[in-house]
């Protein structure tokens, strides 16, 4: 029995996951390049140990991609599992209650950077695979593709996918890198937002100036940047970039009703975040604002003096990182262009503005009428005793639309995290319960999918 296997090996599963979590595989930080590789090598070995064949580390110009497969029969369906072993930077470090790369279990949760996003969720697949091979219950072909650059835009995965279409041939992509509504309301993600990530720099005078000698007569780049940013939303919370909403797919009233029927408690939501009110585009609910509406947010802003005490300076430069979340049928490239043109046009003559684009990605909607979705739904019914609710998540996994475009494959987003798991934040965690029930649900998915 799968359940018995998971139970009797649970401690080892957790010990192994802890070993993976101890590796600080921060893809954004070049000082961690060797650590990122070490995480790849760790997974390479664990895939082998679990019984995978053709396990390889594919080198890229960035971080390596781990591949492995088990082909049991050419007539069996093939599931391609995708995940990422890289993690977000852990800072601000002082807000962690335990060090980010020293995993510990507190109140049933594993605390560590990457515990949920995505090492914990990737590892469920490897352990589900191990259980199926050991118990002779593998009824699907299975392929693993685990990358180390998801958190920095998957720059080299696209090339790998394009160059390895035959190797990656499959019937469906399976990803656990999203969240559930709650442990009592299982859900499957059927929509992800896209992304356009920008950086802007406003330059004023050719050097930092005394703010008394020059203040009031020379444009202050921080003041100007703030003014420019402030105009990017109108009083109704809508983004003011011309053309921004032109392609946005509007949902029918019936579909909006369905989306809003998902369990959601605004009071709990506010309480969890210690906020007195929510804020967003007028005319839409919170679930709609994160699920089906595009947004613009400043992710970071800097310039001038931020050290101890006071320094009266009129700085020469100010910068900000600004990202936009996109929905079907917006195009990341087009929105990047619209932003660039508009932001440039906002600048007064007294400053110069430079706009650069970082990574982007397209939104995705996955089908609910496919055999794979049905198999995932049946898996939840088996293990959780409840059918999962389809949800639209606000985060982005740009690779999902690339899989569709390059491999012609649909994805099932069977994630087991919770929104409260603090991914990308201090004290990221993942429920031991989620980890174990996830393994069981993944096994059930494979069982149902091979029958489908
Ligand atoms: N796993 C997340 C995306 C996610 C989280 C989707 C929660 C749905 C629910 C992923 O690792 C991530 O963080 N993606 C980035 C985009 C990427 C291009 C850096 C994001 O959404 O900011
Ligand atoms: Mn992730
Ligand atoms: Mn992430």
GROMACS .gro file of C-alpha atoms and ligand atoms in nm:
model
  476
    1UNK     CA    1   0.000   0.000   0.000
    2UNK     CA    2   0.125   0.343  -0.096
    3UNK     CA    3   0.002   0.498   0.226
    4UNK     CA    4   0.197   0.245   0.436
    5UNK     CA    5   0.507   0.301   0.229
    6UNK     CA    6   0.488   0.677   0.279
    7UNK     CA    7   0.426   0.636   0.649
    8UNK     CA    8   0.709   0.393   0.709
    9UNK     CA    9   0.959   0.601   0.509
   10UNK     CA   10   0.834   0.940   0.621
   11UNK     CA   11   1.132   1.019   0.843
   12UNK     CA   12   1.383   0.942   0.569
   13UNK     CA   13   1.180   1.146   0.315
   14UNK     CA   14   1.196   1.443   0.550
   15UNK     CA   15   1.567   1.393   0.626
   16UNK     CA   16   1.642   1.395   0.254
   17UNK     CA   17   1.429   1.703   0.194
   18UNK     CA   18   1.611   1.874   0.481
   19UNK     CA   19   1.945   1.796   0.316
   20UNK     CA   20   1.818   1.960  -0.004
   21UNK     CA   21   1.687   2.261   0.189
   22UNK     CA   22   2.028   2.311   0.352
   23UNK     CA   23   2.179   2.390   0.011
   24UNK     CA   24   2.142   2.766  -0.048
   25UNK     CA   25   2.059   2.742  -0.419
   26UNK     CA   26   1.980   3.109  -0.473
   27UNK     CA   27   1.978   3.146  -0.851
   28UNK     CA   28   1.976   3.527  -0.850
   29UNK     CA   29   2.302   3.556  -0.660
   30UNK     CA   30   2.621   3.464  -0.845
   31UNK     CA   31   2.797   3.399  -0.514
   32UNK     CA   32   2.572   3.093  -0.484
   33UNK     CA   33   2.655   2.947  -0.825
   34UNK     CA   34   2.829   2.643  -0.675
   35UNK     CA   35   2.541   2.589  -0.431
   36UNK     CA   36   2.290   2.595  -0.714
   37UNK     CA   37   2.493   2.325  -0.889
   38UNK     CA   38   2.512   2.124  -0.569
   39UNK     CA   39   2.131   2.122  -0.544
   40UNK     CA   40   2.117   1.996  -0.904
   41UNK     CA   41   2.365   1.722  -0.824
   42UNK     CA   42   2.167   1.626  -0.516
   43UNK     CA   43   1.851   1.578  -0.725
   44UNK     CA   44   2.050   1.394  -0.992
   45UNK     CA   45   2.153   1.140  -0.728
   46UNK     CA   46   1.808   1.115  -0.571
   47UNK     CA   47   1.642   1.052  -0.908
   48UNK     CA   48   1.891   0.772  -0.969
   49UNK     CA   49   1.833   0.626  -0.624
   50UNK     CA   50   1.459   0.635  -0.682
   51UNK     CA   51   1.499   0.426  -0.996
   52UNK     CA   52   1.512   0.675  -1.282
   53UNK     CA   53   1.704   0.599  -1.602
   54UNK     CA   54   1.894   0.831  -1.835
   55UNK     CA   55   1.952   1.071  -1.546
   56UNK     CA   56   2.159   1.364  -1.662
   57UNK     CA   57   2.269   1.712  -1.573
   58UNK     CA   58   2.222   1.930  -1.875
   59UNK     CA   59   2.462   2.222  -1.875
   60UNK     CA   60   2.335   2.562  -1.987
   61UNK     CA   61   2.488   2.908  -1.995
   62UNK     CA   62   2.315   2.953  -1.663
   63UNK     CA   63   2.231   2.687  -1.408
   64UNK     CA   64   2.198   2.317  -1.499
   65UNK     CA   65   1.876   2.131  -1.578
   66UNK     CA   66   1.823   1.791  -1.417
   67UNK     CA   67   1.661   1.527  -1.635
   68UNK     CA   68   1.556   1.171  -1.561
   69UNK     CA   69   1.297   0.924  -1.688
   70UNK     CA   70   1.141   0.584  -1.646
   71UNK     CA   71   0.986   0.439  -1.956
   72UNK     CA   72   0.785   0.130  -1.874
   73UNK     CA   73   0.607   0.080  -2.206
   74UNK     CA   74   0.572   0.260  -2.536
   75UNK     CA   75   0.196   0.217  -2.511
   76UNK     CA   76   0.164   0.371  -2.165
   77UNK     CA   77   0.091   0.743  -2.130
   78UNK     CA   78   0.379   0.970  -2.037
   79UNK     CA   79   0.379   1.233  -1.764
   80UNK     CA   80   0.645   1.505  -1.777
   81UNK     CA   81   0.706   1.645  -1.430
   82UNK     CA   82   0.849   1.997  -1.417
   83UNK     CA   83   0.975   2.181  -1.111
   84UNK     CA   84   1.255   2.407  -0.994
   85UNK     CA   85   1.530   2.358  -0.738
   86UNK     CA   86   1.643   2.721  -0.725
   87UNK     CA   87   1.510   2.949  -0.454
   88UNK     CA   88   1.456   3.319  -0.392
   89UNK     CA   89   1.715   3.516  -0.195
   90UNK     CA   90   1.640   3.477   0.177
   91UNK     CA   91   1.669   3.840   0.282
   92UNK     CA   92   1.574   4.026   0.495
   93UNK     CA   93   1.762   3.777   0.712
   94UNK     CA   94   1.686   3.942   1.045
   95UNK     CA   95   1.315   3.872   1.005
   96UNK     CA   96   1.361   3.493   1.001
   97UNK     CA   97   1.288   3.325   1.333
   98UNK     CA   98   1.531   3.045   1.237
   99UNK     CA   99   1.807   3.059   0.974
  100UNK     CA  100   1.668   3.013   0.619
  101UNK     CA  101   1.901   2.728   0.525
  102UNK     CA  102   1.877   2.539   0.854
  103UNK     CA  103   1.538   2.369   0.820
  104UNK     CA  104   1.337   2.299   1.133
  105UNK     CA  105   0.985   2.172   1.198
  106UNK     CA  106   0.770   2.401   1.412
  107UNK     CA  107   0.397   2.342   1.465
  108UNK     CA  108   0.385   2.089   1.185
  109UNK     CA  109   0.555   2.316   0.933
  110UNK     CA  110   0.899   2.288   0.775
  111UNK     CA  111   1.064   2.632   0.794
  112UNK     CA  112   1.330   2.702   0.530
  113UNK     CA  113   1.379   2.899   0.210
  114UNK     CA  114   1.242   2.677  -0.067
  115UNK     CA  115   1.043   2.454   0.171
  116UNK     CA  116   0.730   2.520  -0.035
  117UNK     CA  117   0.867   2.703  -0.342
  118UNK     CA  118   0.965   2.467  -0.485
  119UNK     CA  119   1.200   2.213  -0.326
  120UNK     CA  120   0.937   2.063  -0.096
  121UNK     CA  121   0.694   2.029  -0.383
  122UNK     CA  122   0.951   1.890  -0.627
  123UNK     CA  123   1.063   1.639  -0.370
  124UNK     CA  124   0.707   1.502  -0.333
  125UNK     CA  125   0.729   1.394  -0.698
  126UNK     CA  126   1.059   1.217  -0.651
  127UNK     CA  127   0.929   1.033  -0.345
  128UNK     CA  128   0.599   0.949  -0.519
  129UNK     CA  129   0.809   0.805  -0.801
  130UNK     CA  130   1.023   0.611  -0.556
  131UNK     CA  131   0.714   0.465  -0.390
  132UNK     CA  132   0.565   0.363  -0.725
  133UNK     CA  133   0.885   0.196  -0.848
  134UNK     CA  134   0.950   0.014  -0.519
  135UNK     CA  135   0.594  -0.114  -0.498
  136UNK     CA  136   0.579  -0.198  -0.865
  137UNK     CA  137   0.290   0.038  -0.915
  138UNK     CA  138   0.428   0.259  -1.187
  139UNK     CA  139   0.172   0.247  -1.466
  140UNK     CA  140   0.276   0.561  -1.659
  141UNK     CA  141   0.600   0.655  -1.822
  142UNK     CA  142   0.748   0.940  -1.627
  143UNK     CA  143   0.998   1.210  -1.718
  144UNK     CA  144   1.148   1.469  -1.487
  145UNK     CA  145   1.278   1.809  -1.589
  146UNK     CA  146   1.389   2.016  -1.291
  147UNK     CA  147   1.549   2.352  -1.356
  148UNK     CA  148   1.754   2.598  -1.154
  149UNK     CA  149   1.652   2.929  -1.308
  150UNK     CA  150   1.278   2.957  -1.251
  151UNK     CA  151   1.312   3.238  -0.999
  152UNK     CA  152   1.519   3.442  -1.243
  153UNK     CA  153   1.308   3.397  -1.555
  154UNK     CA  154   1.399   3.048  -1.688
  155UNK     CA  155   1.633   3.202  -1.943
  156UNK     CA  156   1.785   2.877  -2.065
  157UNK     CA  157   1.497   2.634  -2.028
  158UNK     CA  158   1.336   2.753  -2.350
  159UNK     CA  159   1.641   2.654  -2.552
  160UNK     CA  160   1.656   2.314  -2.379
  161UNK     CA  161   1.288   2.252  -2.457
  162UNK     CA  162   1.327   2.358  -2.822
  163UNK     CA  163   1.634   2.138  -2.868
  164UNK     CA  164   1.491   1.831  -2.694
  165UNK     CA  165   1.138   1.798  -2.826
  166UNK     CA  166   1.175   1.425  -2.891
  167UNK     CA  167   1.324   1.353  -2.549
  168UNK     CA  168   1.047   1.554  -2.381
  169UNK     CA  169   0.761   1.391  -2.572
  170UNK     CA  170   0.478   1.334  -2.328
  171UNK     CA  171   0.102   1.342  -2.290
  172UNK     CA  172   0.083   1.600  -2.015
  173UNK     CA  173   0.298   1.825  -1.797
  174UNK     CA  174   0.251   1.792  -1.422
  175UNK     CA  175   0.367   2.076  -1.195
  176UNK     CA  176   0.344   2.123  -0.820
  177UNK     CA  177   0.444   2.487  -0.771
  178UNK     CA  178   0.115   2.656  -0.680
  179UNK     CA  179  -0.115   2.662  -0.379
  180UNK     CA  180  -0.433   2.503  -0.248
  181UNK     CA  181  -0.723   2.706  -0.109
  182UNK     CA  182  -0.675   2.520   0.221
  183UNK     CA  183  -0.631   2.172   0.359
  184UNK     CA  184  -1.008   2.144   0.388
  185UNK     CA  185  -1.071   2.290   0.041
  186UNK     CA  186  -0.845   2.121  -0.211
  187UNK     CA  187  -0.809   2.299  -0.542
  188UNK     CA  188  -0.634   2.278  -0.875
  189UNK     CA  189  -0.490   2.590  -1.033
  190UNK     CA  190  -0.628   2.649  -1.381
  191UNK     CA  191  -0.489   2.995  -1.449
  192UNK     CA  192  -0.164   3.180  -1.389
  193UNK     CA  193  -0.079   3.540  -1.458
  194UNK     CA  194   0.197   3.656  -1.689
  195UNK     CA  195   0.464   3.909  -1.607
  196UNK     CA  196   0.651   4.210  -1.743
  197UNK     CA  197   0.934   4.317  -1.514
  198UNK     CA  198   1.089   4.660  -1.566
  199UNK     CA  199   1.359   4.874  -1.416
  200UNK     CA  200   1.357   5.252  -1.442
  201UNK     CA  201   1.624   5.507  -1.366
  202UNK     CA  202   1.567   5.879  -1.338
  203UNK     CA  203   1.874   6.101  -1.363
  204UNK     CA  204   1.884   6.468  -1.270
  205UNK     CA  205   2.201   6.675  -1.218
  206UNK     CA  206   2.546   6.533  -1.294
  207UNK     CA  207   2.628   6.489  -0.922
  208UNK     CA  208   2.467   6.475  -0.581
  209UNK     CA  209   2.394   6.831  -0.465
  210UNK     CA  210   2.351   7.015  -0.137
  211UNK     CA  211   1.973   7.019  -0.093
  212UNK     CA  212   1.986   7.367   0.060
  213UNK     CA  213   2.204   7.526  -0.203
  214UNK     CA  214   2.017   7.374  -0.499
  215UNK     CA  215   1.690   7.244  -0.352
  216UNK     CA  216   1.382   7.402  -0.511
  217UNK     CA  217   1.562   7.498  -0.830
  218UNK     CA  218   1.685   7.164  -0.965
  219UNK     CA  219   1.464   6.861  -1.022
  220UNK     CA  220   1.505   6.599  -0.751
  221UNK     CA  221   1.503   6.260  -0.929
  222UNK     CA  222   1.339   6.087  -0.630
  223UNK     CA  223   1.058   6.344  -0.618
  224UNK     CA  224   1.012   6.313  -0.993
  225UNK     CA  225   1.020   5.932  -0.989
  226UNK     CA  226   0.755   5.926  -0.716
  227UNK     CA  227   0.534   6.166  -0.912
  228UNK     CA  228   0.569   5.955  -1.223
  229UNK     CA  229   0.488   5.635  -1.038
  230UNK     CA  230   0.190   5.796  -0.867
  231UNK     CA  231   0.029   5.866  -1.205
  232UNK     CA  232   0.044   5.499  -1.309
  233UNK     CA  233  -0.288   5.427  -1.133
  234UNK     CA  234  -0.608   5.631  -1.148
  235UNK     CA  235  -0.856   5.690  -0.866
  236UNK     CA  236  -1.032   5.364  -0.951
  237UNK     CA  237  -0.717   5.162  -0.911
  238UNK     CA  238  -0.680   5.109  -1.284
  239UNK     CA  239  -0.345   5.121  -1.460
  240UNK     CA  240  -0.320   5.435  -1.673
  241UNK     CA  241  -0.080   5.312  -1.941
  242UNK     CA  242  -0.261   5.368  -2.273
  243UNK     CA  243  -0.362   5.036  -2.428
  244UNK     CA  244  -0.289   4.837  -2.109
  245UNK     CA  245  -0.638   4.682  -2.095
  246UNK     CA  246  -0.698   4.655  -2.470
  247UNK     CA  247  -0.646   4.281  -2.494
  248UNK     CA  248  -0.758   4.178  -2.148
  249UNK     CA  249  -0.998   3.884  -2.174
  250UNK     CA  250  -1.314   3.971  -1.982
  251UNK     CA  251  -1.489   3.681  -1.813
  252UNK     CA  252  -1.858   3.619  -1.863
  253UNK     CA  253  -2.084   3.690  -1.567
  254UNK     CA  254  -2.132   3.316  -1.526
  255UNK     CA  255  -1.756   3.254  -1.510
  256UNK     CA  256  -1.707   3.539  -1.264
  257UNK     CA  257  -1.981   3.395  -1.047
  258UNK     CA  258  -1.808   3.056  -1.050
  259UNK     CA  259  -1.474   3.210  -0.960
  260UNK     CA  260  -1.630   3.397  -0.670
  261UNK     CA  261  -1.806   3.088  -0.543
  262UNK     CA  262  -1.471   2.951  -0.422
  263UNK     CA  263  -1.434   2.957  -0.044
  264UNK     CA  264  -1.282   3.290   0.053
  265UNK     CA  265  -1.320   3.492   0.371
  266UNK     CA  266  -1.224   3.857   0.339
  267UNK     CA  267  -1.211   3.906   0.716
  268UNK     CA  268  -0.966   3.616   0.755
  269UNK     CA  269  -0.763   3.746   0.463
  270UNK     CA  270  -0.727   4.090   0.623
  271UNK     CA  271  -0.655   3.940   0.962
  272UNK     CA  272  -0.382   3.716   0.821
  273UNK     CA  273  -0.209   4.022   0.672
  274UNK     CA  274  -0.285   4.259   0.962
  275UNK     CA  275  -0.448   4.509   0.726
  276UNK     CA  276  -0.767   4.705   0.793
  277UNK     CA  277  -0.876   4.710   0.433
  278UNK     CA  278  -0.793   4.573   0.091
  279UNK     CA  279  -0.727   4.795  -0.209
  280UNK     CA  280  -0.743   4.732  -0.581
  281UNK     CA  281  -0.925   4.786  -0.906
  282UNK     CA  282  -1.278   4.906  -0.846
  283UNK     CA  283  -1.557   4.673  -0.951
  284UNK     CA  284  -1.368   4.353  -0.882
  285UNK     CA  285  -1.349   4.120  -0.583
  286UNK     CA  286  -1.023   4.020  -0.418
  287UNK     CA  287  -1.028   3.681  -0.593
  288UNK     CA  288  -1.081   3.859  -0.925
  289UNK     CA  289  -0.813   4.120  -0.855
  290UNK     CA  290  -0.550   3.848  -0.811
  291UNK     CA  291  -0.695   3.590  -1.048
  292UNK     CA  292  -0.819   3.759  -1.364
  293UNK     CA  293  -0.710   4.123  -1.355
  294UNK     CA  294  -0.375   4.271  -1.458
  295UNK     CA  295  -0.179   4.484  -1.210
  296UNK     CA  296   0.121   4.710  -1.172
  297UNK     CA  297   0.337   4.713  -0.859
  298UNK     CA  298   0.659   4.880  -0.753
  299UNK     CA  299   0.886   4.604  -0.621
  300UNK     CA  300   1.170   4.822  -0.505
  301UNK     CA  301   1.270   5.186  -0.504
  302UNK     CA  302   1.598   5.346  -0.411
  303UNK     CA  303   1.815   5.652  -0.431
  304UNK     CA  304   1.960   5.923  -0.210
  305UNK     CA  305   2.065   5.879   0.147
  306UNK     CA  306   1.931   5.585   0.348
  307UNK     CA  307   2.204   5.551   0.608
  308UNK     CA  308   2.192   5.640   0.975
  309UNK     CA  309   2.097   5.991   1.075
  310UNK     CA  310   2.026   6.272   0.828
  311UNK     CA  311   2.214   6.389   0.521
  312UNK     CA  312   2.078   6.687   0.331
  313UNK     CA  313   2.129   6.575  -0.023
  314UNK     CA  314   1.957   6.627  -0.354
  315UNK     CA  315   2.051   6.301  -0.524
  316UNK     CA  316   2.160   6.271  -0.885
  317UNK     CA  317   1.967   5.950  -0.948
  318UNK     CA  318   1.666   5.749  -0.841
  319UNK     CA  319   1.557   5.403  -0.950
  320UNK     CA  320   1.272   5.159  -0.917
  321UNK     CA  321   1.182   4.806  -1.014
  322UNK     CA  322   0.827   4.786  -1.141
  323UNK     CA  323   0.642   4.473  -1.244
  324UNK     CA  324   0.311   4.411  -1.411
  325UNK     CA  325   0.106   4.092  -1.376
  326UNK     CA  326  -0.071   4.003  -1.696
  327UNK     CA  327  -0.381   3.805  -1.781
  328UNK     CA  328  -0.506   3.634  -2.097
  329UNK     CA  329  -0.469   3.765  -2.381
  330UNK     CA  330  -0.213   4.030  -2.289
  331UNK     CA  331   0.133   3.982  -2.433
  332UNK     CA  332   0.438   4.039  -2.218
  333UNK     CA  333   0.635   4.187  -2.504
  334UNK     CA  334   0.360   4.428  -2.598
  335UNK     CA  335   0.301   4.543  -2.240
  336UNK     CA  336   0.675   4.593  -2.195
  337UNK     CA  337   0.669   4.819  -2.500
  338UNK     CA  338   0.360   5.010  -2.387
  339UNK     CA  339   0.515   5.068  -2.045
  340UNK     CA  340   0.844   5.186  -2.191
  341UNK     CA  341   0.684   5.438  -2.425
  342UNK     CA  342   0.444   5.565  -2.162
  343UNK     CA  343   0.700   5.594  -1.883
  344UNK     CA  344   0.939   5.785  -2.108
  345UNK     CA  345   0.658   6.023  -2.200
  346UNK     CA  346   0.591   6.102  -1.833
  347UNK     CA  347   0.936   6.251  -1.775
  348UNK     CA  348   0.970   6.629  -1.740
  349UNK     CA  349   1.251   6.794  -1.937
  350UNK     CA  350   1.447   6.847  -1.618
  351UNK     CA  351   1.540   6.475  -1.591
  352UNK     CA  352   1.645   6.187  -1.813
  353UNK     CA  353   1.473   5.851  -1.789
  354UNK     CA  354   1.612   5.510  -1.875
  355UNK     CA  355   1.378   5.213  -1.894
  356UNK     CA  356   1.507   4.857  -1.918
  357UNK     CA  357   1.315   4.531  -1.934
  358UNK     CA  358   1.398   4.233  -1.717
  359UNK     CA  359   1.233   3.896  -1.773
  360UNK     CA  360   0.875   3.845  -1.868
  361UNK     CA  361   0.635   3.563  -1.925
  362UNK     CA  362   0.296   3.491  -2.068
  363UNK     CA  363  -0.019   3.415  -1.872
  364UNK     CA  364  -0.166   3.066  -1.894
  365UNK     CA  365  -0.503   2.900  -1.866
  366UNK     CA  366  -0.516   2.522  -1.843
  367UNK     CA  367  -0.808   2.309  -1.961
  368UNK     CA  368  -1.055   2.148  -1.722
  369UNK     CA  369  -1.207   1.915  -1.980
  370UNK     CA  370  -0.895   1.705  -2.038
  371UNK     CA  371  -0.822   1.347  -1.930
  372UNK     CA  372  -0.535   1.478  -1.723
  373UNK     CA  373  -0.751   1.727  -1.533
  374UNK     CA  374  -1.004   1.450  -1.473
  375UNK     CA  375  -0.726   1.225  -1.341
  376UNK     CA  376  -0.609   1.500  -1.106
  377UNK     CA  377  -0.964   1.560  -0.991
  378UNK     CA  378  -1.017   1.185  -0.931
  379UNK     CA  379  -0.691   1.173  -0.737
  380UNK     CA  380  -0.818   1.440  -0.498
  381UNK     CA  381  -1.151   1.259  -0.460
  382UNK     CA  382  -0.962   0.939  -0.370
  383UNK     CA  383  -0.720   1.091  -0.123
  384UNK     CA  384  -0.906   1.393   0.015
  385UNK     CA  385  -1.262   1.264  -0.020
  386UNK     CA  386  -1.352   1.584  -0.207
  387UNK     CA  387  -1.339   1.711  -0.564
  388UNK     CA  388  -1.090   1.997  -0.608
  389UNK     CA  389  -1.213   2.347  -0.687
  390UNK     CA  390  -1.058   2.506  -0.998
  391UNK     CA  391  -0.885   2.834  -0.907
  392UNK     CA  392  -0.696   3.115  -1.081
  393UNK     CA  393  -0.368   3.195  -0.909
  394UNK     CA  394  -0.204   3.534  -0.922
  395UNK     CA  395   0.156   3.412  -0.951
  396UNK     CA  396   0.343   3.330  -1.269
  397UNK     CA  397   0.508   3.020  -1.411
  398UNK     CA  398   0.603   3.148  -1.757
  399UNK     CA  399   0.721   2.808  -1.870
  400UNK     CA  400   0.361   2.679  -1.881
  401UNK     CA  401   0.278   2.879  -2.194
  402UNK     CA  402   0.611   2.780  -2.346
  403UNK     CA  403   0.530   2.411  -2.299
  404UNK     CA  404   0.205   2.463  -2.483
  405UNK     CA  405   0.371   2.654  -2.764
  406UNK     CA  406   0.680   2.438  -2.813
  407UNK     CA  407   0.562   2.092  -2.709
  408UNK     CA  408   0.189   2.132  -2.770
  409UNK     CA  409   0.128   2.009  -2.417
  410UNK     CA  410  -0.123   2.114  -2.157
  411UNK     CA  411  -0.024   2.138  -1.793
  412UNK     CA  412  -0.194   2.022  -1.477
  413UNK     CA  413  -0.106   2.255  -1.189
  414UNK     CA  414  -0.142   2.033  -0.888
  415UNK     CA  415   0.020   2.242  -0.616
  416UNK     CA  416   0.002   2.170  -0.244
  417UNK     CA  417   0.127   2.494  -0.089
  418UNK     CA  418  -0.088   2.744   0.097
  419UNK     CA  419  -0.097   3.119   0.031
  420UNK     CA  420   0.007   3.162   0.395
  421UNK     CA  421   0.329   2.961   0.343
  422UNK     CA  422   0.523   3.288   0.302
  423UNK     CA  423   0.696   3.198  -0.024
  424UNK     CA  424   0.950   3.465  -0.127
  425UNK     CA  425   0.915   3.607   0.228
  426UNK     CA  426   1.097   3.552   0.556
  427UNK     CA  427   0.990   3.235   0.740
  428UNK     CA  428   0.881   3.044   0.431
  429UNK     CA  429   0.732   2.714   0.541
  430UNK     CA  430   0.554   2.406   0.414
  431UNK     CA  431   0.324   2.175   0.604
  432UNK     CA  432   0.455   1.826   0.676
  433UNK     CA  433   0.092   1.723   0.618
  434UNK     CA  434   0.089   1.894   0.279
  435UNK     CA  435   0.413   1.721   0.186
  436UNK     CA  436   0.288   1.374   0.279
  437UNK     CA  437  -0.064   1.404   0.138
  438UNK     CA  438   0.088   1.558  -0.174
  439UNK     CA  439   0.293   1.243  -0.233
  440UNK     CA  440  -0.017   1.031  -0.196
  441UNK     CA  441  -0.221   1.252  -0.431
  442UNK     CA  442   0.054   1.248  -0.694
  443UNK     CA  443   0.061   0.868  -0.687
  444UNK     CA  444  -0.317   0.867  -0.727
  445UNK     CA  445  -0.286   1.103  -1.024
  446UNK     CA  446  -0.052   0.862  -1.203
  447UNK     CA  447  -0.284   0.572  -1.130
  448UNK     CA  448  -0.586   0.753  -1.271
  449UNK     CA  449  -0.402   0.901  -1.566
  450UNK     CA  450  -0.281   0.561  -1.684
  451UNK     CA  451  -0.638   0.436  -1.674
  452UNK     CA  452  -0.776   0.735  -1.859
  453LIG     N1  453   0.585   2.911  -0.766
  453LIG     C1  454   0.590   3.048  -0.800
  453LIG     C2  455   0.466   3.095  -0.874
  453LIG     C3  456   0.335   3.079  -0.801
  453LIG     C4  457   0.327   3.092  -0.664
  453LIG     C5  458   0.223   3.053  -0.873
  453LIG     C6  459   0.206   3.076  -0.600
  453LIG     C7  460   0.102   3.040  -0.810
  453LIG     C8  461   0.094   3.050  -0.671
  453LIG     C9  462   0.714   3.074  -0.885
  453LIG     O1  463   0.829   3.016  -0.829
  453LIG    C10  464   0.741   3.221  -0.891
  453LIG     O2  465   0.772   3.277  -0.790
  453LIG     N2  466   0.730   3.282  -1.009
  453LIG    C11  467   0.764   3.418  -1.026
  453LIG    C12  468   0.783   3.451  -1.171
  453LIG    C13  469   0.922   3.428  -1.224
  453LIG    C14  470   0.929   3.471  -1.367
  453LIG    C15  471   1.027   3.495  -1.142
  453LIG    C16  472   0.655   3.507  -0.977
  453LIG     O3  473   0.535   3.470  -0.983
  453LIG     O4  474   0.686   3.617  -0.932
  454LIG    MN1  475   0.795   2.823  -0.774
  455LIG    MN1  476   0.896   3.150  -0.664
   0.00000   0.00000   0.00000
